[in-house]
Amino acid sequence: MSAVLVALSAFGLILLSIALGATMRRRLPETHLTGDSKDVIKLATALVATMAALVTALLFASTRASYEATNSQVGQLVANVIELDRLLQDYGAEGVALRQALRQDVTAIVHTIWREEGLPHRTQAQSSASEAQVITRLRQLAPRDPLQTSLQARASVVSNALAQIQLTLFAHPQDSLSKPFVFVLVLWLCFIFGTFAMSADANGTMLTVLFFCALSAASAIYLILELGEPFEGLMEISSGPLRNALPPL
C-alpha cells in the first residue's frame, strides 16, 4: 500500500474516532466524565500520547537516517562510475570498449535499483552477469607500462566497490518500515483523538482544531512512510545524476 493511501486511511480513522468520541460524550452519564473518572482519563491519554510521540520521533529519526544513508550511497555510486570512466579513458585505446560497456551498465543499474515502470525489465542476475563480464575484461587487460598497471589496479578496486554498492541498493526493501509499528501508532492516535472529543462538548472551534491536528498527525505518518521508500514517491531520490554521469563517447 502506498504512503498516500496509508496516510489517508489513518486520517479517516482518526476523524472517525473523533466522531465516535463526540457521540459518546452525549450518551455517557455525566458522572463518567467528571471527578475521578476525568482525572483517570487525562492520565491515560497523557500516557498514550507520550508513547505515541516517542514512537513517532523514533520512526522519523530511523527513516531519516536510512534515507540519508541511501542518498549518500547513490552519490558514491555516481562518483565511482565517473572515476571508473576516467580511469578507462586514461588507460588508452584498450579502454574504449569497456567505456561503452560501462554506459550500458549504467542504464541497467538505474533499471534494477529504481524498478521503473514501463521500461524493459532487467533482473539483478542479468545485470550482475553483465558487470561480471566487464570486471573480467578489465582484469584481462595487458598493461604495457607502469602507468597502465596502476590504472588497471585502481579501476578494479573502483569497479568492485561499484558492484557492491549496487547490490546494497538493489537489496533495499521497497517497504523498509514495519507495518505493525504504523498500525499501533494509528491505533494510539485514534484513542487520543477520541478521548479529546469525548472530554468536552463539541463545538465548531474544537472540531476545527481537532481536524487540523488529525491532518498534522496523518501528514507525519505520510512523511515517515515516504522516507522509508527512497526510490519511489514524492521524496524519491533522483536517478538523474547517475543517468547523466557519463558523457557520450
XYZ file of C-alpha atoms in Angstrom:
249
model
C 0.000 0.000 0.000
C 1.368 3.433 -0.934
C 2.232 6.091 1.625
C -0.634 8.291 0.394
C -3.237 5.576 0.945
C -1.884 4.717 4.382
C -1.890 8.386 5.428
C -5.419 8.918 4.082
C -6.601 5.779 5.862
C -5.028 6.993 9.111
C -6.647 10.407 8.648
C -10.047 8.817 8.055
C -9.731 6.562 11.107
C -8.737 9.475 13.313
C -11.716 11.530 12.104
C -13.944 8.523 12.762
C -12.572 8.267 16.294
C -13.299 11.975 16.822
C -16.888 11.468 15.713
C -17.184 8.428 17.981
C -15.794 10.382 20.924
C -18.230 13.247 20.341
C -21.110 10.753 20.197
C -20.021 9.057 23.425
C -19.832 12.474 25.091
C -23.578 12.969 24.533
C -24.600 9.457 25.554
C -22.432 8.682 28.570
C -23.677 9.673 32.034
C -22.112 12.869 33.346
C -20.597 11.002 36.302
C -18.416 9.017 33.880
C -16.712 12.187 32.632
C -16.264 14.150 35.846
C -14.393 13.803 39.115
C -12.007 10.880 39.488
C -13.057 9.402 36.140
C -11.984 12.586 34.356
C -8.597 12.532 36.102
C -8.011 8.898 35.127
C -8.965 9.655 31.519
C -6.497 12.556 31.438
C -3.681 10.431 32.868
C -4.357 7.558 30.449
C -4.497 9.924 27.494
C -1.234 11.594 28.567
C 0.454 8.186 28.855
C -0.648 7.057 25.398
C 0.192 10.471 23.903
C 3.713 10.244 25.335
C 4.209 6.768 23.876
C 2.860 7.914 20.503
C 5.201 10.922 20.486
C 8.205 8.720 21.296
C 7.347 6.172 18.618
C 6.766 8.929 16.040
C 10.108 10.554 16.871
C 11.966 7.233 16.732
C 10.369 6.228 13.439
C 11.132 9.601 11.884
C 14.737 9.566 13.089
C 15.250 5.997 11.862
C 13.735 6.517 8.432
C 15.508 9.862 8.025
C 18.881 8.292 8.811
C 18.175 5.431 6.404
C 17.108 7.877 3.680
C 20.242 9.974 4.082
C 22.455 6.871 4.056
C 20.800 5.645 0.855
C 21.165 9.071 -0.743
C 24.851 9.059 0.197
C 25.289 5.605 -1.361
C 23.706 6.820 -4.599
C 26.140 9.750 -4.608
C 29.054 7.370 -4.045
C 27.758 5.182 -6.868
C 27.769 8.162 -9.232
C 31.283 9.113 -8.126
C 32.541 5.562 -8.724
C 31.025 5.462 -12.204
C 32.658 8.771 -13.156
C 36.019 7.739 -11.706
C 35.951 4.375 -13.474
C 35.157 6.046 -16.783
C 38.053 8.472 -16.367
C 40.438 5.668 -15.450
C 39.459 3.769 -18.589
C 39.842 6.939 -20.635
C 43.352 7.471 -19.292
C 44.169 3.834 -19.980
C 44.066 4.415 -23.712
C 42.512 2.803 -26.753
C 42.095 -0.556 -24.975
C 39.622 1.028 -22.572
C 37.184 2.309 -25.209
C 35.224 -0.944 -25.396
C 34.976 -1.077 -21.618
C 33.768 2.531 -21.511
C 30.977 1.609 -23.940
C 30.044 -1.377 -21.782
C 30.078 0.858 -18.700
C 27.477 3.142 -20.269
C 25.231 0.181 -20.918
C 25.726 -0.966 -17.334
C 24.685 2.454 -16.004
C 21.313 2.070 -17.724
C 20.967 -1.431 -16.266
C 21.851 -0.142 -12.791
C 19.125 2.520 -12.996
C 16.565 -0.073 -14.074
C 17.409 -2.553 -11.328
C 17.576 -0.043 -8.457
C 14.671 2.278 -9.306
C 12.498 -0.523 -10.778
C 10.903 1.935 -13.167
C 7.575 1.054 -14.738
C 7.208 0.942 -18.495
C 10.850 0.038 -19.045
C 12.217 -3.343 -20.147
C 12.680 -5.386 -17.008
C 16.193 -6.492 -16.299
C 16.803 -8.779 -13.370
C 19.619 -8.374 -10.900
C 21.111 -11.654 -12.123
C 21.291 -10.337 -15.687
C 22.806 -7.055 -14.549
C 25.347 -8.807 -12.324
C 26.311 -11.114 -15.191
C 26.964 -8.107 -17.412
C 29.050 -6.450 -14.731
C 30.984 -9.657 -14.156
C 31.889 -9.653 -17.847
C 33.105 -6.065 -17.603
C 35.159 -6.832 -14.490
C 36.598 -9.927 -16.196
C 37.509 -7.930 -19.284
C 39.054 -5.303 -17.066
C 41.256 -7.907 -15.398
C 42.225 -9.341 -18.770
C 43.764 -6.081 -19.918
C 47.507 -6.387 -20.551
C 49.243 -3.265 -19.230
C 52.211 -2.109 -21.279
C 53.786 0.208 -18.734
C 53.641 1.043 -15.004
C 51.026 3.755 -15.581
C 48.579 1.329 -17.184
C 49.316 -1.180 -14.427
C 48.341 1.342 -11.736
C 45.266 2.439 -13.714
C 44.126 -1.170 -14.085
C 44.587 -1.853 -10.371
C 42.641 1.242 -9.384
C 39.889 0.503 -11.928
C 39.479 -2.989 -10.464
C 39.058 -1.557 -6.967
C 36.527 1.027 -8.138
C 34.529 -1.495 -10.194
C 34.303 -3.879 -7.236
C 33.132 -1.042 -4.975
C 30.579 -0.015 -7.605
C 29.185 -3.544 -7.810
C 28.975 -3.766 -4.007
C 27.043 -0.507 -3.718
C 24.662 -1.574 -6.474
C 23.902 -4.852 -4.701
C 23.280 -2.970 -1.446
C 20.876 -0.530 -3.094
C 19.088 -3.266 -5.026
C 18.576 -5.236 -1.818
C 16.951 -2.205 -0.161
C 13.385 -3.302 0.692
C 10.600 -1.387 -1.016
C 8.830 -1.063 2.335
C 11.538 -0.798 4.982
C 9.126 0.353 7.692
C 7.492 -2.274 9.846
C 3.727 -2.296 9.327
C 2.906 -3.233 12.956
C 4.607 -0.010 14.115
C 2.389 2.078 11.855
C -0.727 0.118 12.831
C -0.079 0.573 16.556
C 0.729 4.255 16.082
C -2.556 4.860 14.239
C -4.419 2.920 16.940
C -2.913 5.121 19.642
C -3.744 8.282 17.717
C -7.340 7.166 17.327
C -7.589 6.623 21.073
C -6.030 10.012 21.821
C -8.269 11.987 19.472
C -11.343 10.046 20.515
C -10.613 10.919 24.139
C -10.091 14.576 23.226
C -13.500 14.704 21.539
C -15.112 12.943 24.491
C -13.652 15.365 27.055
C -15.660 18.450 26.031
C -18.910 19.370 24.332
C -18.488 19.516 20.576
C -18.399 22.974 19.013
C -17.078 24.451 15.815
C -13.781 25.675 17.251
C -12.928 22.396 18.969
C -13.805 20.298 15.933
C -11.754 22.574 13.662
C -8.714 22.288 15.931
C -9.082 18.512 16.139
C -9.445 18.317 12.347
C -6.172 20.131 11.723
C -4.427 18.165 14.466
C -5.597 14.948 12.821
C -4.350 16.234 9.465
C -0.970 17.016 11.018
C -0.722 13.541 12.541
C -1.601 11.892 9.224
C 0.962 14.116 7.481
C 3.647 12.962 9.919
C 2.814 9.344 9.120
C 2.983 10.152 5.412
C 6.440 11.725 5.747
C 7.722 8.738 7.725
C 6.452 6.303 5.084
C 7.866 8.413 2.248
C 11.307 8.477 3.850
C 11.122 4.684 4.130
C 10.731 4.362 0.325
C 13.666 6.340 -1.152
C 13.274 5.035 -4.706
C 9.646 5.962 -5.282
C 7.056 8.512 -4.245
C 7.248 12.238 -3.632
C 10.674 12.111 -1.935
C 12.232 9.741 -4.440
C 15.995 10.004 -4.789
C 16.602 11.217 -8.321
C 18.239 8.897 -10.826
C 19.213 11.892 -12.976
C 22.780 12.279 -11.643
C 23.501 8.637 -12.423
C 21.853 8.784 -15.851
C 23.803 11.890 -16.807
C 27.074 10.960 -15.105
C 28.824 9.866 -18.310
C 29.035 11.965 -21.464
C 28.523 10.183 -24.799
C 31.654 8.770 -26.423
